[in-house]
Amino acid sequence: MTSSEISVRTRKRPEERREEILEHATAIALDEGLERITLRAVADRLGVRPGLITHYFPAAEALVIEAFTRAAVQERERFFTASGTPVERVAHFVAHIERGASLPLARMWLNARHLARFSPALDTALQRQDELDRERLTAIIEDGIASGDFKITDAETACIRILIAVDGGGSYVNTANPPMHRAQRQVVADVSDWALGLEPGALRTAIAGSAPAETAADGSED
């Protein structure tokens, strides 16, 4: 690295530098795993000395937790859309999972749940993000109950059942050969239909109807 390149880097504002560090740490979390986030690993990606990273994050654990939180927040916004009917919004969530768009995050969550056994601070962050996901999905379900789309009365129970199905499917994300049986691939849609009091296949119909728009949005296909 030349002196001019170093000079350009040092002129960055503290908030810009911190954001840059978090961006690269989050990429490591999703690509390689939370345990691969080290001050040196992030410094190598940025082409700076580890001491610069330490200035913003004196302990690697703090950087791990912020990277996890950042990824969870970003994914929540992709998972839960604010537009459309309640059925369409749940269908968007289910389709996002079924197409594999959330696989990197599913791996990270599985990774975080394991590491949280040894890090109370990470466990606290994980529980908070889990709570925020439940709040967001519960709110959508409550809208569907109010509109009459969902023939149930307990939004929280329905939310928990759906997220258990998500976590169950996510337990296979690290296998070399992903599940191919329909019952496994579509378990989130099937459980969601049941939990929300919908007719079997209702969400799959909604997903099929929105497939062109969804594919254009994330560049993936069913």
CSV table of C-alpha atoms in Angstrom, one decimal, residues 7-152:
chain,number,residue,atom,x,y,z
A,7,SER,CA,-3.6,9.0,3.4
A,8,VAL,CA,-6.9,8.6,1.6
A,9,ARG,CA,-7.9,5.9,4.1
A,10,THR,CA,-7.1,8.1,7.2
A,11,ARG,CA,-9.2,10.9,5.8
A,12,LYS,CA,-12.3,8.9,6.3
A,13,ARG,CA,-14.7,10.1,9.0
A,14,PRO,CA,-14.9,7.9,12.1
A,15,GLU,CA,-18.5,6.9,11.3
A,16,GLU,CA,-17.6,6.0,7.7
A,17,ARG,CA,-14.6,3.9,8.9
A,18,ARG,CA,-16.8,2.1,11.5
A,19,GLU,CA,-19.4,1.4,8.9
A,20,GLU,CA,-16.7,0.0,6.6
A,21,ILE,CA,-15.4,-2.3,9.3
A,22,LEU,CA,-18.9,-3.6,10.1
A,23,GLU,CA,-19.7,-4.1,6.4
A,24,HIS,CA,-16.6,-6.4,6.0
A,25,ALA,CA,-17.2,-8.2,9.4
A,26,THR,CA,-20.8,-8.9,8.3
A,27,ALA,CA,-19.6,-10.3,5.0
A,28,ILE,CA,-17.2,-12.6,6.9
A,29,ALA,CA,-20.1,-13.7,9.2
A,30,LEU,CA,-22.3,-14.7,6.2
A,31,ASP,CA,-19.6,-16.2,4.0
A,32,GLU,CA,-17.4,-18.0,6.5
A,33,GLY,CA,-19.0,-17.9,10.0
A,34,LEU,CA,-19.0,-15.7,13.1
A,35,GLU,CA,-16.0,-17.5,14.6
A,36,ARG,CA,-13.9,-16.4,11.6
A,37,ILE,CA,-14.4,-12.7,12.5
A,38,THR,CA,-11.1,-11.6,14.0
A,39,LEU,CA,-9.6,-8.2,14.1
A,40,ARG,CA,-6.8,-9.4,11.8
A,41,ALA,CA,-9.3,-11.0,9.3
A,42,VAL,CA,-11.2,-7.7,9.0
A,43,ALA,CA,-8.0,-5.7,8.8
A,44,ASP,CA,-6.8,-7.9,6.0
A,45,ARG,CA,-10.0,-7.3,4.0
A,46,LEU,CA,-9.6,-3.6,4.4
A,47,GLY,CA,-5.9,-3.6,3.8
A,48,VAL,CA,-5.1,-1.8,7.1
A,49,ARG,CA,-3.3,-2.7,10.3
A,50,PRO,CA,-5.3,-4.6,13.0
A,51,GLY,CA,-4.6,-1.7,15.3
A,52,LEU,CA,-7.1,0.4,13.3
A,53,ILE,CA,-9.8,-2.1,13.9
A,54,THR,CA,-9.0,-2.3,17.6
A,55,HIS,CA,-9.5,1.5,17.8
A,56,TYR,CA,-13.2,1.0,16.9
A,57,PHE,CA,-13.7,-2.5,18.4
A,58,PRO,CA,-11.2,-3.2,21.3
A,59,ALA,CA,-12.6,-6.7,21.6
A,60,ALA,CA,-13.4,-9.1,18.8
A,61,GLU,CA,-16.6,-10.2,20.6
A,62,ALA,CA,-18.1,-6.8,20.2
A,63,LEU,CA,-17.4,-6.8,16.5
A,64,VAL,CA,-18.9,-10.3,16.2
A,65,ILE,CA,-22.1,-9.2,18.0
A,66,GLU,CA,-22.5,-6.1,15.9
A,67,ALA,CA,-21.9,-8.0,12.7
A,68,PHE,CA,-24.6,-10.6,13.7
A,69,THR,CA,-27.0,-7.8,14.6
A,70,ARG,CA,-26.4,-5.9,11.4
A,71,ALA,CA,-27.0,-9.0,9.2
A,72,ALA,CA,-30.2,-9.9,11.2
A,73,VAL,CA,-31.6,-6.4,10.8
A,74,GLN,CA,-30.9,-6.3,7.1
A,75,GLU,CA,-32.5,-9.7,6.5
A,76,ARG,CA,-35.6,-8.7,8.5
A,77,GLU,CA,-36.2,-5.9,6.1
A,78,ARG,CA,-36.0,-8.4,3.1
A,79,PHE,CA,-38.1,-11.0,4.9
A,80,PHE,CA,-41.0,-8.8,5.8
A,81,THR,CA,-42.5,-6.4,3.3
A,82,ALA,CA,-44.9,-3.6,4.2
A,83,SER,CA,-46.8,-3.8,1.0
A,84,GLY,CA,-49.6,-6.1,-0.1
A,85,THR,CA,-52.3,-8.0,1.8
A,86,PRO,CA,-51.5,-10.0,4.9
A,87,VAL,CA,-51.6,-13.2,2.8
A,88,GLU,CA,-49.2,-11.7,0.2
A,89,ARG,CA,-46.9,-10.5,2.9
A,90,VAL,CA,-46.6,-13.9,4.6
A,91,ALA,CA,-46.3,-15.5,1.1
A,92,HIS,CA,-43.3,-13.1,0.4
A,93,PHE,CA,-41.7,-14.3,3.7
A,94,VAL,CA,-42.2,-18.0,2.8
A,95,ALA,CA,-41.1,-17.6,-0.8
A,96,HIS,CA,-37.9,-15.9,0.4
A,97,ILE,CA,-37.1,-18.9,2.5
A,98,GLU,CA,-38.1,-21.6,-0.1
A,99,ARG,CA,-36.0,-20.0,-2.8
A,100,GLY,CA,-32.9,-20.2,-0.6
A,101,ALA,CA,-32.4,-16.5,-0.6
A,102,SER,CA,-32.0,-16.7,3.2
A,103,LEU,CA,-29.5,-19.6,3.3
A,104,PRO,CA,-26.4,-17.5,4.3
A,105,LEU,CA,-28.4,-15.9,7.2
A,106,ALA,CA,-29.8,-19.3,8.2
A,107,ARG,CA,-26.3,-20.6,8.5
A,108,MET,CA,-25.3,-17.6,10.5
A,109,TRP,CA,-28.2,-18.0,12.9
A,110,LEU,CA,-27.4,-21.7,13.4
A,111,ASN,CA,-23.8,-20.7,14.0
A,112,ALA,CA,-24.9,-18.0,16.5
A,113,ARG,CA,-27.1,-20.3,18.5
A,114,HIS,CA,-24.1,-22.6,19.0
A,115,LEU,CA,-21.7,-19.8,19.9
A,116,ALA,CA,-24.2,-18.2,22.2
A,117,ARG,CA,-23.7,-21.0,24.6
A,118,PHE,CA,-20.2,-19.6,25.3
A,119,SER,CA,-21.0,-15.9,25.0
A,120,PRO,CA,-23.8,-14.4,27.2
A,121,ALA,CA,-23.5,-11.1,25.3
A,122,LEU,CA,-24.1,-12.8,22.0
A,123,ASP,CA,-27.0,-14.7,23.5
A,124,THR,CA,-28.5,-11.5,24.6
A,125,ALA,CA,-28.2,-10.0,21.1
A,126,LEU,CA,-29.6,-13.2,19.5
A,127,GLN,CA,-32.6,-13.2,21.8
A,128,ARG,CA,-33.3,-9.6,21.0
A,129,GLN,CA,-33.2,-10.2,17.2
A,130,ASP,CA,-35.4,-13.2,17.6
A,131,GLU,CA,-37.9,-11.1,19.6
A,132,LEU,CA,-37.9,-8.5,16.8
A,133,ASP,CA,-38.6,-11.1,14.2
A,134,ARG,CA,-41.5,-12.4,16.2
A,135,GLU,CA,-42.9,-8.9,16.7
A,136,ARG,CA,-42.7,-8.2,12.9
A,137,LEU,CA,-44.4,-11.5,11.9
A,138,THR,CA,-47.0,-11.3,14.7
A,139,ALA,CA,-48.0,-7.8,13.5
A,140,ILE,CA,-48.6,-9.1,10.0
A,141,ILE,CA,-50.6,-12.0,11.3
A,142,GLU,CA,-52.7,-9.6,13.5
A,143,ASP,CA,-53.4,-7.6,10.4
A,144,GLY,CA,-54.6,-10.8,8.7
A,145,ILE,CA,-56.9,-11.6,11.6
A,146,ALA,CA,-58.4,-8.1,11.6
A,147,SER,CA,-59.0,-8.3,7.9
A,148,GLY,CA,-60.5,-11.8,8.1
A,149,ASP,CA,-57.8,-13.4,5.9
A,150,PHE,CA,-56.6,-15.6,8.8
A,151,LYS,CA,-59.2,-17.7,10.5
A,152,ILE,CA,-57.5,-17.8,13.9
